[in-house]
Amino acid sequence: MKSFTYERATSAPDAASKAVSIPGAKFIAGGTNLLDLMKLEIEAPRHLIDVNGLGFDKIEDTADGGLRIGALVNNTALAADARVRRSYGVLSRALLAGASGQLRNKATTAGNLLQRTRCPYFYDTNQPCNKRQPGSGCAAIGGFSRQLAVIGSSEACIATHPSDMAVAMRVLDATVETVNAQGQARNIPIAEFHRLPEATPHIETTLAPGELITAVTLPAPAGGQHLYRKVRDRASYAFALISVAAVIQPDGTGRVAVGGVAHKPWRIDEADAQLPRGAKAVAERLFTGARPTPENGFKVPLAERALASVIHEARAS
Amino acid sequence: MTEPGELEMSRRCLIASGTAGAIVSGAGRAIAQPAPAAPDAAMPVTFDVNGTQQRLSLDPRTTLLDALREHLHLTGTKKGCDHGQCGACTVIVDGMRINSCLTLAVMHEGSRITTVEGLGTAESPHPMQAAFVKHDGFQCGYCTPGQICSAVAVLDEIKRGIPSHASASLTEAPQVTNAEMRERMSGNICRCGAYSNILDAMAEIAGRDA
């Protein structure tokens, strides 16, 4: 690990301002992803700003009947919250399908949104990777791509976003609250938070330099059946090959987002509108323009079948 | 090929020269400069480990795992993968099990840390430690401290009503079932494959506590 200096943040605007003014500064919260990458020297911050003491660790009711989840709420606490379990079940289910018990106890809500891809070529520092080293090329294209993106990818990058939680946040229309170095707050709809790779895959979100996530808010409960179906290579503690997050109403309408297929949680409004017509119609719209590799073409029919299973389960219950 | 005699000779020479080198450099250091101080970037941190307050001055890069093993010499906690994938480094911090390899020691100012040494001793083992012995919950033993810390925390998590991927209902309290325990222990890998015996040990303790 490269050496760095360390400080404990005293306020959110102070942390954001230091993240801008100190060269090579980064925030650290749970640290489960950042420290892993620092050991591999894929991340090499020169200064760490520990934001754990800022008090963003509460889940509060909002005036419009929703929830405001502090950025530092850990994945276990969020999944176990009675309000989340009762009214946002897809979020609890997605969180519990991710990582291990030990990691969920440390990983935070904001950190989960910001976690980096698990593309094997991003992790292998002997290989070119436009995300790790902009302009170096992409070894994943033409390489072992079974786990990688089938849609929304570019000539520069075919990595996927690894989060389960973010897929549920996308289907719930969450909003990311931030503060910047000037102390100004901003609300970013989750749909606009993660970027597609295009020519700059190293820029993964629409956060400005130094901008600090303070909370993630959920609108009032949408009702309906909340389902999360994850397909992976082993039954527990593995990243998704594909996952489906869905909220399905008694009349068959609803919303659906898919994980493991793109650089961001994948949701298309027109695909939602096809839900009453069944999985095939939804999948056709979700995957219009898909460009799978010879190794990961299986993800498209797999997602459709997982979606069919989810729709069947919603109708049966 | 090296003859046995040659190898012995070269080893002896190596040891002799190495010892001499150490004496020379040790003497030089003693005369010329004081013992090296902690590096400039070292930071103080104080936390409680197994009921004892510990004050350390550490390079910020030091993980909690390395602080426990290399600085406090509590070598029960093991370094397996050092990347949060195997669970051998599991300790309980402020009541929650975590991977001690994926957190910095300086991030734990004021924390209350329990390692396998704090659960019980050879003379007075924790019930979970005794159950692992009784049920043969290990072979080589390397993953065992992490397995035991995790197992103790898992039963507590079920008792506190924290759901898991194996829970049929999100709104009802989870039960101590084999499916629940297996799912919750998936962050602890055992190369020897003692999983079914670990499960037997946990089931015995859960039954006793239930």
Short mmCIF file of C-alpha atoms in Angstrom, two decimals:
data_model
loop_
_atom_site.label_atom_id
_atom_site.label_comp_id
_atom_site.label_asym_id
_atom_site.label_seq_id
_atom_site.Cartn_x
_atom_site.Cartn_y
_atom_site.Cartn_z
CA MET A 1 0.00 0.00 0.00
CA LYS A 2 1.30 3.49 -0.86
CA SER A 3 1.72 5.76 2.15
CA PHE A 4 -0.87 8.42 2.90
CA THR A 5 -1.79 10.89 5.58
CA TYR A 6 -5.02 10.54 7.50
CA GLU A 7 -7.47 12.85 9.22
CA ARG A 8 -10.91 12.63 10.79
CA ALA A 9 -13.40 15.01 9.20
CA THR A 10 -15.11 17.53 11.45
CA SER A 11 -17.98 18.58 9.16
CA ALA A 12 -19.31 17.65 5.73
CA PRO A 13 -18.44 20.98 4.02
CA ASP A 14 -14.99 20.86 5.64
CA ALA A 15 -14.46 17.32 4.34
CA ALA A 16 -15.64 18.32 0.85
CA SER A 17 -13.43 21.39 0.84
CA LYS A 18 -10.35 19.42 1.89
CA ALA A 19 -11.09 16.75 -0.71
CA VAL A 20 -10.78 19.50 -3.33
CA SER A 21 -7.80 21.40 -1.88
CA ILE A 22 -5.54 18.51 -0.77
CA PRO A 23 -3.95 16.75 -3.77
CA GLY A 24 -4.82 13.07 -4.03
CA ALA A 25 -7.37 13.20 -1.17
CA LYS A 26 -10.17 10.66 -0.89
CA PHE A 27 -13.01 10.03 1.55
CA ILE A 28 -13.05 6.79 3.53
CA ALA A 29 -16.11 5.39 5.33
CA GLY A 30 -16.53 1.60 5.56
CA GLY A 31 -13.33 1.16 3.56
CA THR A 32 -14.08 -2.41 2.49
CA ASN A 33 -13.68 -1.66 -1.22
CA LEU A 34 -11.18 1.22 -1.02
CA LEU A 35 -8.68 -0.61 1.22
CA ASP A 36 -8.88 -3.72 -0.94
CA LEU A 37 -7.97 -1.59 -3.96
CA MET A 38 -5.28 0.33 -2.03
CA LYS A 39 -3.54 -2.93 -1.14
CA LEU A 40 -3.41 -3.71 -4.86
CA GLU A 41 -2.28 -0.12 -5.55
CA ILE A 42 -5.19 0.30 -7.96
CA GLU A 43 -6.21 3.14 -5.67
CA ALA A 44 -3.36 5.19 -4.19
CA PRO A 45 -4.79 8.20 -2.32
CA ARG A 46 -2.20 10.50 -0.76
CA HIS A 47 -4.60 11.66 1.95
CA LEU A 48 -7.61 9.95 3.53
CA ILE A 49 -10.48 11.92 5.04
CA ASP A 50 -12.35 9.65 7.45
CA VAL A 51 -16.01 10.71 7.36
CA ASN A 52 -17.24 8.15 9.90
CA GLY A 53 -17.66 10.73 12.66
CA LEU A 54 -20.03 13.01 10.73
CA GLY A 55 -23.21 11.50 12.17
CA PHE A 56 -24.84 10.46 8.88
CA ASP A 57 -25.80 7.12 10.39
CA LYS A 58 -29.53 7.52 10.96
CA ILE A 59 -32.62 6.45 9.01
CA GLU A 60 -35.33 9.10 9.35
CA ASP A 61 -38.91 9.47 8.13
CA THR A 62 -39.37 12.26 5.59
CA ALA A 63 -42.28 14.71 5.47
CA ASP A 64 -43.69 13.09 2.31
CA GLY A 65 -43.84 9.61 3.83
CA GLY A 66 -40.50 8.36 2.56
CA LEU A 67 -37.18 7.58 4.24
CA ARG A 68 -33.92 9.50 4.46
CA ILE A 69 -31.04 7.04 4.81
CA GLY A 70 -27.81 8.56 6.13
CA ALA A 71 -24.80 7.97 3.88
CA LEU A 72 -23.02 6.10 6.70
CA VAL A 73 -25.86 3.67 7.54
CA ASN A 74 -24.28 0.25 7.13
CA ASN A 75 -25.76 -2.40 4.85
CA THR A 76 -26.83 -4.64 7.74
CA ALA A 77 -28.63 -1.84 9.58
CA LEU A 78 -30.41 -0.74 6.40
CA ALA A 79 -31.51 -4.26 5.47
CA ALA A 80 -32.73 -4.88 9.05
CA ASP A 81 -34.65 -1.60 9.49
CA ALA A 82 -38.31 -2.42 10.20
CA ARG A 83 -39.58 0.30 7.81
CA VAL A 84 -37.37 -0.93 4.98
CA ARG A 85 -38.40 -4.55 5.55
CA ARG A 86 -42.08 -3.61 5.61
CA SER A 87 -42.32 -1.06 2.80
CA TYR A 88 -39.17 -1.34 0.67
CA GLY A 89 -38.62 -5.10 0.73
CA VAL A 90 -36.75 -5.11 -2.58
CA LEU A 91 -34.03 -3.02 -0.90
CA SER A 92 -33.67 -5.38 2.08
CA ARG A 93 -33.57 -8.38 -0.27
CA ALA A 94 -30.96 -6.80 -2.55
CA LEU A 95 -28.71 -5.87 0.38
CA LEU A 96 -28.97 -9.33 1.93
CA ALA A 97 -28.09 -10.93 -1.42
CA GLY A 98 -24.80 -9.00 -1.50
CA ALA A 99 -21.39 -9.63 0.07
CA SER A 100 -20.95 -11.44 3.41
CA GLY A 101 -22.21 -10.71 6.92
CA GLN A 102 -18.85 -9.22 7.91
CA LEU A 103 -18.75 -6.91 4.88
CA ARG A 104 -22.38 -5.80 5.27
CA ASN A 105 -21.59 -4.76 8.85
CA LYS A 106 -18.94 -2.33 7.57
CA ALA A 107 -20.08 -1.31 4.09
CA THR A 108 -22.04 1.95 3.99
CA THR A 109 -24.97 3.12 1.88
CA ALA A 110 -22.92 5.75 0.02
CA GLY A 111 -19.90 3.48 -0.31
CA ASN A 112 -22.06 0.76 -1.81
CA LEU A 113 -23.19 3.18 -4.56
CA LEU A 114 -19.56 4.21 -5.18
CA GLN A 115 -17.96 0.75 -5.23
CA ARG A 116 -15.77 -0.01 -8.22
CA THR A 117 -16.29 -2.72 -10.81
CA ARG A 118 -15.04 -6.28 -10.22
CA CYS A 119 -13.97 -6.62 -13.88
CA PRO A 120 -10.93 -8.94 -13.68
CA TYR A 121 -8.96 -6.68 -16.03
CA PHE A 122 -9.53 -3.68 -13.75
CA TYR A 123 -8.00 -5.73 -10.93
CA ASP A 124 -5.07 -7.10 -12.97
CA THR A 125 -2.50 -4.30 -13.00
CA ASN A 126 -0.52 -6.09 -15.74
CA GLN A 127 -3.37 -5.52 -18.18
CA PRO A 128 -4.51 -2.35 -19.91
CA CYS A 129 -7.71 -0.87 -18.48
CA ASN A 130 -9.21 2.48 -19.43
CA LYS A 131 -10.93 2.68 -16.07
CA ARG A 132 -7.75 2.12 -14.05
CA GLN A 133 -5.41 3.95 -16.42
CA PRO A 134 -7.29 6.20 -18.86
CA GLY A 135 -6.17 5.75 -22.44
CA SER A 136 -4.39 2.43 -21.86
CA GLY A 137 -7.02 0.34 -23.66
CA CYS A 138 -9.44 -2.40 -22.61
CA ALA A 139 -8.17 -5.95 -22.22
CA ALA A 140 -11.66 -7.18 -21.37
CA ILE A 141 -12.84 -6.63 -24.96
CA GLY A 142 -11.79 -9.86 -26.63
CA GLY A 143 -10.79 -11.30 -23.25
CA PHE A 144 -12.61 -13.38 -20.67
CA SER A 145 -15.89 -11.47 -20.64
CA ARG A 146 -18.39 -13.94 -19.18
CA GLN A 147 -19.18 -11.68 -16.20
CA LEU A 148 -19.13 -8.39 -18.10
CA ALA A 149 -21.62 -5.99 -19.65
CA VAL A 150 -24.05 -6.81 -22.43
CA ILE A 151 -25.58 -3.36 -22.89
CA GLY A 152 -24.59 0.29 -22.55
CA SER A 153 -20.92 -0.62 -23.00
CA SER A 154 -18.49 1.25 -25.23
CA GLU A 155 -15.33 0.67 -27.27
CA ALA A 156 -13.43 1.80 -24.16
CA CYS A 157 -15.04 -0.37 -21.45
CA ILE A 158 -17.38 -3.33 -20.92
CA ALA A 159 -17.29 -3.35 -17.09
CA THR A 160 -20.42 -3.78 -14.98
CA HIS A 161 -21.48 -2.03 -11.79
CA PRO A 162 -21.25 -4.71 -9.08
CA SER A 163 -23.82 -3.44 -6.57
CA ASP A 164 -27.04 -5.25 -5.65
CA MET A 165 -28.25 -2.37 -3.48
CA ALA A 166 -27.99 0.16 -6.31
CA VAL A 167 -30.32 -1.95 -8.49
CA ALA A 168 -33.00 -1.79 -5.78
CA MET A 169 -32.36 1.94 -5.26
CA ARG A 170 -32.89 2.43 -9.00
CA VAL A 171 -36.22 0.60 -9.01
CA LEU A 172 -37.31 2.61 -5.94
CA ASP A 173 -36.45 5.97 -7.62
CA ALA A 174 -34.05 6.96 -4.84
CA THR A 175 -32.37 10.37 -4.70
CA VAL A 176 -28.73 10.92 -3.73
CA GLU A 177 -28.16 13.96 -1.47
CA THR A 178 -24.75 15.61 -1.53
CA VAL A 179 -22.85 18.61 -0.24
CA ASN A 180 -19.98 20.32 -2.03
CA ALA A 181 -16.90 22.27 -0.94
CA GLN A 182 -18.92 25.49 -0.82
CA GLY A 183 -21.41 23.84 1.54
CA GLN A 184 -24.15 23.72 -1.13
CA ALA A 185 -26.52 20.76 -1.08
CA ARG A 186 -27.68 18.98 -4.25
CA ASN A 187 -30.18 16.21 -5.00
CA ILE A 188 -29.25 13.76 -7.76
CA PRO A 189 -31.91 11.31 -9.00
CA ILE A 190 -30.39 7.80 -8.92
CA ALA A 191 -31.09 7.47 -12.66
CA GLU A 192 -28.60 10.29 -13.27
CA PHE A 193 -26.05 9.28 -10.62
CA HIS A 194 -24.13 6.50 -12.39
CA ARG A 195 -22.67 7.16 -15.84
CA LEU A 196 -22.28 4.91 -18.85
CA PRO A 197 -18.62 4.33 -19.75
CA GLU A 198 -18.55 6.05 -23.18
CA ALA A 199 -15.01 7.34 -23.80
CA THR A 200 -14.28 8.10 -20.11
CA PRO A 201 -14.98 4.93 -18.09
CA HIS A 202 -12.84 6.23 -15.20
CA ILE A 203 -15.57 8.81 -14.50
CA GLU A 204 -18.23 6.60 -12.96
CA THR A 205 -20.69 9.04 -11.41
CA THR A 206 -21.95 12.59 -11.92
CA LEU A 207 -20.44 13.71 -8.60
CA ALA A 208 -18.21 16.77 -8.87
CA PRO A 209 -14.69 16.60 -7.40
CA GLY A 210 -14.93 16.73 -3.60
CA GLU A 211 -18.73 16.37 -3.58
CA LEU A 212 -19.71 14.26 -0.57
CA ILE A 213 -22.82 12.05 -0.34
CA THR A 214 -24.72 12.81 2.86
CA ALA A 215 -27.87 10.69 2.41
CA VAL A 216 -30.01 8.65 0.04
CA THR A 217 -33.73 9.35 0.18
CA LEU A 218 -36.59 7.09 -0.84
CA PRO A 219 -40.00 8.42 -1.92
CA ALA A 220 -43.15 7.24 -0.12
CA PRO A 221 -43.66 3.46 -0.45
CA ALA A 222 -44.88 2.33 -3.87
CA GLY A 223 -46.81 -0.66 -2.47
CA GLY A 224 -47.01 -3.85 -4.53
CA GLN A 225 -44.87 -6.96 -4.38
CA HIS A 226 -41.16 -6.33 -3.82
CA LEU A 227 -38.89 -8.96 -5.34
CA TYR A 228 -35.15 -9.32 -5.93
CA ARG A 229 -33.82 -12.31 -7.87
CA LYS A 230 -30.06 -12.76 -8.12
CA VAL A 231 -28.36 -15.40 -10.25
CA ARG A 232 -24.71 -16.13 -9.42
CA ASP A 233 -22.12 -18.89 -9.68
CA ARG A 234 -22.55 -20.02 -6.07
CA ALA A 235 -25.46 -19.80 -3.68
CA SER A 236 -23.99 -17.11 -1.41
CA TYR A 237 -21.23 -14.50 -1.29
CA ALA A 238 -20.74 -13.97 -5.03
CA PHE A 239 -21.37 -11.10 -7.41
CA ALA A 240 -24.38 -11.29 -9.69
CA LEU A 241 -24.22 -12.71 -13.19
CA ILE A 242 -27.58 -10.99 -13.51
CA SER A 243 -30.12 -9.75 -10.99
CA VAL A 244 -33.68 -8.49 -11.27
CA ALA A 245 -35.26 -5.97 -8.89
CA ALA A 246 -38.99 -5.52 -9.31
CA VAL A 247 -41.97 -3.82 -7.71
CA ILE A 248 -45.13 -5.34 -9.16
CA GLN A 249 -48.66 -4.09 -8.44
CA PRO A 250 -51.75 -6.34 -8.17
CA ASP A 251 -52.88 -5.20 -11.66
CA GLY A 252 -49.59 -6.42 -13.19
CA THR A 253 -48.08 -2.98 -13.76
CA GLY A 254 -44.83 -2.07 -12.04
CA ARG A 255 -41.15 -1.30 -12.43
CA VAL A 256 -38.09 -3.39 -13.05
CA ALA A 257 -34.32 -2.83 -13.00
CA VAL A 258 -31.59 -5.30 -13.92
CA GLY A 259 -28.13 -5.66 -12.38
CA GLY A 260 -24.98 -7.33 -13.69
CA VAL A 261 -25.60 -6.31 -17.29
CA ALA A 262 -24.30 -2.75 -17.58
CA HIS A 263 -22.07 -0.02 -16.16
CA LYS A 264 -25.06 1.12 -14.08
CA PRO A 265 -28.30 -0.40 -12.79
CA TRP A 266 -30.27 -0.95 -15.99
CA ARG A 267 -33.81 0.39 -16.17
CA ILE A 268 -35.82 1.56 -19.19
CA ASP A 269 -39.19 3.31 -18.69
CA GLU A 270 -40.67 1.75 -21.84
CA ALA A 271 -39.73 -1.69 -20.51
CA ASP A 272 -41.61 -1.00 -17.27
CA ALA A 273 -44.68 -0.24 -19.38
CA GLN A 274 -44.47 -3.74 -20.91
CA LEU A 275 -44.74 -5.54 -17.53
CA PRO A 276 -48.44 -6.49 -17.90
CA ARG A 277 -47.52 -8.22 -21.19
CA GLY A 278 -44.94 -10.48 -19.57
CA ALA A 279 -41.21 -11.11 -19.35
CA LYS A 280 -40.52 -11.49 -23.07
CA ALA A 281 -41.99 -8.09 -23.92
CA VAL A 282 -40.11 -6.43 -21.05
CA ALA A 283 -36.80 -8.10 -21.91
CA GLU A 284 -37.10 -7.17 -25.60
CA ARG A 285 -37.37 -3.52 -24.67
CA LEU A 286 -34.74 -3.70 -21.87
CA PHE A 287 -32.15 -5.25 -24.15
CA THR A 288 -32.81 -3.34 -27.39
CA GLY A 289 -29.33 -2.45 -28.66
CA ALA A 290 -27.56 -5.07 -26.52
CA ARG A 291 -24.08 -6.00 -27.70
CA PRO A 292 -23.14 -9.14 -25.76
CA THR A 293 -19.78 -10.82 -26.31
CA PRO A 294 -19.58 -14.48 -27.43
CA GLU A 295 -18.99 -15.36 -23.75
CA ASN A 296 -21.77 -13.43 -22.05
CA GLY A 297 -24.65 -13.71 -24.52
CA PHE A 298 -26.31 -16.05 -22.01
CA LYS A 299 -27.09 -13.06 -19.78
CA VAL A 300 -29.90 -11.79 -22.04
CA PRO A 301 -32.07 -14.95 -21.93
CA LEU A 302 -31.05 -15.50 -18.28
CA ALA A 303 -32.37 -12.06 -17.34
CA GLU A 304 -35.60 -12.73 -19.24
CA ARG A 305 -36.11 -16.05 -17.42
CA ALA A 306 -35.35 -14.50 -14.03
CA LEU A 307 -37.86 -11.80 -14.83
CA ALA A 308 -40.45 -14.44 -15.83
CA SER A 309 -39.86 -16.14 -12.49
CA VAL A 310 -40.29 -12.85 -10.62
CA ILE A 311 -43.54 -12.02 -12.46
CA HIS A 312 -44.83 -15.53 -11.75
CA GLU A 313 -43.99 -15.17 -8.06
CA ALA A 314 -45.72 -11.78 -7.88
CA ARG A 315 -48.90 -13.20 -9.43
CA ALA A 316 -48.88 -16.26 -7.18
CA SER A 317 -48.65 -14.30 -3.93
CA MET B 1 23.73 -30.40 -7.71
CA THR B 2 25.06 -29.23 -4.38
CA GLU B 3 26.67 -31.87 -2.16
CA PRO B 4 25.27 -32.04 1.38
CA GLY B 5 28.66 -30.96 2.77
CA GLU B 6 28.83 -27.89 0.54
CA LEU B 7 25.33 -26.86 1.50
CA GLU B 8 26.15 -27.19 5.19
CA MET B 9 29.33 -25.15 4.72
CA SER B 10 27.59 -22.41 2.80
CA ARG B 11 24.79 -22.23 5.36
CA ARG B 12 27.30 -21.98 8.18
CA CYS B 13 29.13 -19.17 6.35
CA LEU B 14 25.88 -17.39 5.67
CA ILE B 15 24.80 -17.60 9.31
CA ALA B 16 28.21 -16.44 10.50
CA SER B 17 28.33 -13.47 8.14
CA GLY B 18 24.72 -12.60 8.85
CA THR B 19 25.35 -12.61 12.62
CA ALA B 20 28.46 -10.50 12.20
CA GLY B 21 26.55 -8.05 10.04
CA ALA B 22 23.88 -7.72 12.67
CA ILE B 23 26.47 -7.05 15.37
CA VAL B 24 28.22 -4.42 13.28
CA SER B 25 25.07 -2.62 12.28
CA GLY B 26 23.63 -2.92 15.79
CA ALA B 27 26.76 -1.42 17.33
CA GLY B 28 26.87 1.33 14.74
CA ARG B 29 23.29 2.27 15.44
CA ALA B 30 23.84 2.26 19.20
CA ILE B 31 26.74 4.68 18.94
CA ALA B 32 25.74 6.91 16.07
CA GLN B 33 22.02 7.46 16.60
CA PRO B 34 19.17 6.76 18.98
CA ALA B 35 16.77 3.89 18.34
CA PRO B 36 14.55 4.81 15.38
CA ALA B 37 11.53 6.77 16.50
CA ALA B 38 8.09 6.03 15.08
CA PRO B 39 7.83 7.35 11.49
CA ASP B 40 6.76 10.97 11.13
CA ALA B 41 3.35 9.94 9.85
CA ALA B 42 2.58 7.71 12.85
CA MET B 43 -0.74 8.41 14.52
CA PRO B 44 -1.91 7.62 18.02
CA VAL B 45 -4.98 5.45 18.48
CA THR B 46 -6.58 4.03 21.60
CA PHE B 47 -9.02 1.15 21.70
CA ASP B 48 -10.11 -1.65 23.99
CA VAL B 49 -9.03 -5.16 23.06
CA ASN B 50 -10.52 -8.00 25.08
CA GLY B 51 -11.13 -5.71 28.05
CA THR B 52 -7.70 -4.06 28.05
CA GLN B 53 -7.18 -0.46 26.95
CA GLN B 54 -4.44 -0.30 24.28
CA ARG B 55 -2.67 2.85 23.15
CA LEU B 56 -0.67 2.50 19.95
CA SER B 57 1.24 4.78 17.62
CA LEU B 58 0.80 3.45 14.10
CA ASP B 59 1.55 4.14 10.47
CA PRO B 60 -1.95 4.99 9.13
CA ARG B 61 -1.59 2.09 6.66
CA THR B 62 -1.72 -0.44 9.51
CA THR B 63 -4.88 -2.52 9.27
CA LEU B 64 -6.69 -3.52 12.44
CA LEU B 65 -5.55 -7.07 11.68
CA ASP B 66 -1.87 -6.09 11.59
CA ALA B 67 -2.26 -3.95 14.72
CA LEU B 68 -3.66 -6.97 16.58
CA ARG B 69 -1.09 -9.46 15.30
CA GLU B 70 2.11 -7.46 14.83
CA HIS B 71 1.77 -4.77 17.48
CA LEU B 72 -0.30 -6.43 20.22
CA HIS B 73 0.95 -9.95 19.42
CA LEU B 74 -2.58 -11.36 19.52
CA THR B 75 -1.88 -13.92 16.83
CA GLY B 76 -5.11 -15.87 17.28
CA THR B 77 -6.69 -13.71 14.58
CA LYS B 78 -5.36 -14.98 11.25
CA LYS B 79 -4.36 -13.38 7.94
CA GLY B 80 -5.69 -15.54 5.13
CA CYS B 81 -6.36 -13.63 1.92
CA ASP B 82 -5.94 -10.09 3.37
CA HIS B 83 -8.74 -8.97 1.00
CA GLY B 84 -11.97 -9.72 2.87
CA GLN B 85 -12.70 -12.87 0.92
CA CYS B 86 -11.87 -15.65 3.41
CA GLY B 87 -13.03 -14.49 6.86
CA ALA B 88 -9.95 -15.79 8.76
CA CYS B 89 -9.43 -12.28 10.19
CA THR B 90 -12.97 -11.94 11.60
CA VAL B 91 -13.16 -10.10 14.93
CA ILE B 92 -16.07 -8.53 16.80
CA VAL B 93 -15.95 -4.71 16.97
CA ASP B 94 -18.59 -2.89 19.03
CA GLY B 95 -20.76 -6.00 18.86
CA MET B 96 -20.47 -6.51 15.09
CA ARG B 97 -18.28 -9.04 13.29
CA ILE B 98 -16.04 -7.47 10.65
CA ASN B 99 -13.05 -8.38 8.48
CA SER B 100 -10.15 -6.84 10.44
CA CYS B 101 -8.01 -6.89 7.26
CA LEU B 102 -10.28 -4.36 5.51
CA THR B 103 -10.24 -1.62 8.10
CA LEU B 104 -7.51 0.72 9.31
CA ALA B 105 -6.55 0.58 12.97
CA VAL B 106 -6.65 4.40 13.18
CA MET B 107 -10.32 4.29 12.20
CA HIS B 108 -11.09 2.52 15.49
CA GLU B 109 -10.44 5.21 18.08
CA GLY B 110 -12.53 4.23 21.13
CA SER B 111 -13.72 0.91 19.66
CA ARG B 112 -14.31 -2.19 21.77
CA ILE B 113 -12.67 -5.14 20.03
CA THR B 114 -13.07 -8.83 20.85
CA THR B 115 -10.70 -11.36 19.30
CA VAL B 116 -10.76 -15.12 19.71
CA GLU B 117 -8.42 -14.67 22.71
CA GLY B 118 -11.11 -12.55 24.38
CA LEU B 119 -13.89 -15.09 23.94
CA GLY B 120 -12.31 -17.71 26.20
CA THR B 121 -9.08 -19.33 27.30
CA ALA B 122 -7.73 -22.87 27.14
CA GLU B 123 -8.73 -23.31 30.80
CA SER B 124 -12.10 -21.63 30.44
CA PRO B 125 -13.22 -21.80 26.82
CA HIS B 126 -16.24 -19.98 25.41
CA PRO B 127 -19.10 -22.46 24.86
CA MET B 128 -18.63 -22.06 21.09
CA GLN B 129 -14.93 -22.94 21.39
CA ALA B 130 -15.83 -26.04 23.43
CA ALA B 131 -18.48 -27.01 20.88
CA PHE B 132 -15.97 -26.69 18.00
CA VAL B 133 -13.68 -29.11 19.87
CA LYS B 134 -16.50 -31.51 20.68
CA HIS B 135 -17.84 -31.58 17.09
CA ASP B 136 -14.46 -31.54 15.30
CA GLY B 137 -15.28 -28.17 13.76
CA PHE B 138 -11.80 -27.84 12.25
CA GLN B 139 -8.88 -29.75 10.81
CA CYS B 140 -5.84 -27.55 10.17
CA GLY B 141 -7.32 -24.83 12.41
CA TYR B 142 -6.21 -21.81 10.42
CA CYS B 143 -9.70 -20.48 9.69
CA THR B 144 -11.00 -21.51 13.13
CA PRO B 145 -10.56 -18.25 15.11
CA GLY B 146 -12.47 -16.40 12.39
CA GLN B 147 -15.08 -19.15 12.21
CA ILE B 148 -15.62 -19.02 15.97
CA CYS B 149 -15.86 -15.21 16.13
CA SER B 150 -18.28 -15.30 13.21
CA ALA B 151 -20.33 -18.15 14.70
CA VAL B 152 -20.76 -16.31 18.01
CA ALA B 153 -21.81 -13.13 16.17
CA VAL B 154 -24.15 -15.01 13.80
CA LEU B 155 -26.20 -16.45 16.67
CA ASP B 156 -26.39 -12.95 18.17
CA GLU B 157 -27.52 -11.50 14.82
CA ILE B 158 -30.33 -14.07 14.60
CA LYS B 159 -31.32 -13.34 18.20
CA ARG B 160 -31.45 -9.62 17.39
CA GLY B 161 -33.81 -10.36 14.49
CA ILE B 162 -31.49 -9.35 11.64
CA PRO B 163 -32.82 -11.06 8.48
CA SER B 164 -30.68 -12.90 5.93
CA HIS B 165 -30.87 -14.01 2.30
CA ALA B 166 -32.16 -17.35 3.64
CA SER B 167 -35.05 -15.82 5.62
CA ALA B 168 -38.39 -16.77 4.06
CA SER B 169 -40.11 -13.69 5.48
CA LEU B 170 -38.68 -10.22 5.96
CA THR B 171 -41.28 -9.23 8.52
CA GLU B 172 -41.07 -12.23 10.86
CA ALA B 173 -38.16 -12.88 13.22
CA PRO B 174 -35.56 -15.21 11.68
CA GLN B 175 -35.19 -18.67 13.24
CA VAL B 176 -32.03 -20.65 13.98
CA THR B 177 -32.17 -23.13 11.11
CA ASN B 178 -29.39 -24.86 9.20
CA ALA B 179 -30.23 -22.79 6.11
CA GLU B 180 -29.94 -19.55 8.10
CA MET B 181 -26.63 -20.51 9.69
CA ARG B 182 -25.10 -21.73 6.43
CA GLU B 183 -26.04 -18.54 4.59
CA ARG B 184 -24.76 -16.30 7.38
CA MET B 185 -21.43 -18.18 7.61
CA SER B 186 -20.69 -17.84 3.87
CA GLY B 187 -18.03 -15.18 4.52
CA ASN B 188 -15.85 -17.74 6.34
CA ILE B 189 -14.08 -20.16 4.04
CA CYS B 190 -12.70 -23.48 5.36
CA ARG B 191 -10.16 -25.10 3.04
CA CYS B 192 -10.43 -28.38 5.00
CA GLY B 193 -14.18 -28.48 4.50
CA ALA B 194 -15.23 -28.74 8.15
CA TYR B 195 -18.47 -26.93 7.37
CA SER B 196 -20.92 -29.61 8.49
CA ASN B 197 -19.15 -30.00 11.83
CA ILE B 198 -19.04 -26.21 12.31
CA LEU B 199 -22.79 -26.24 11.74
CA ASP B 200 -23.20 -28.99 14.36
CA ALA B 201 -21.23 -26.92 16.87
CA MET B 202 -23.34 -23.84 16.18
CA ALA B 203 -26.58 -25.81 16.39
CA GLU B 204 -25.61 -27.15 19.79
CA ILE B 205 -24.92 -23.66 21.14
CA ALA B 206 -28.07 -22.24 19.55
CA GLY B 207 -30.11 -25.00 21.16
CA ARG B 208 -28.54 -24.33 24.53
CA ASP B 209 -29.15 -20.60 24.27
CA ALA B 210 -32.62 -20.81 22.71
#
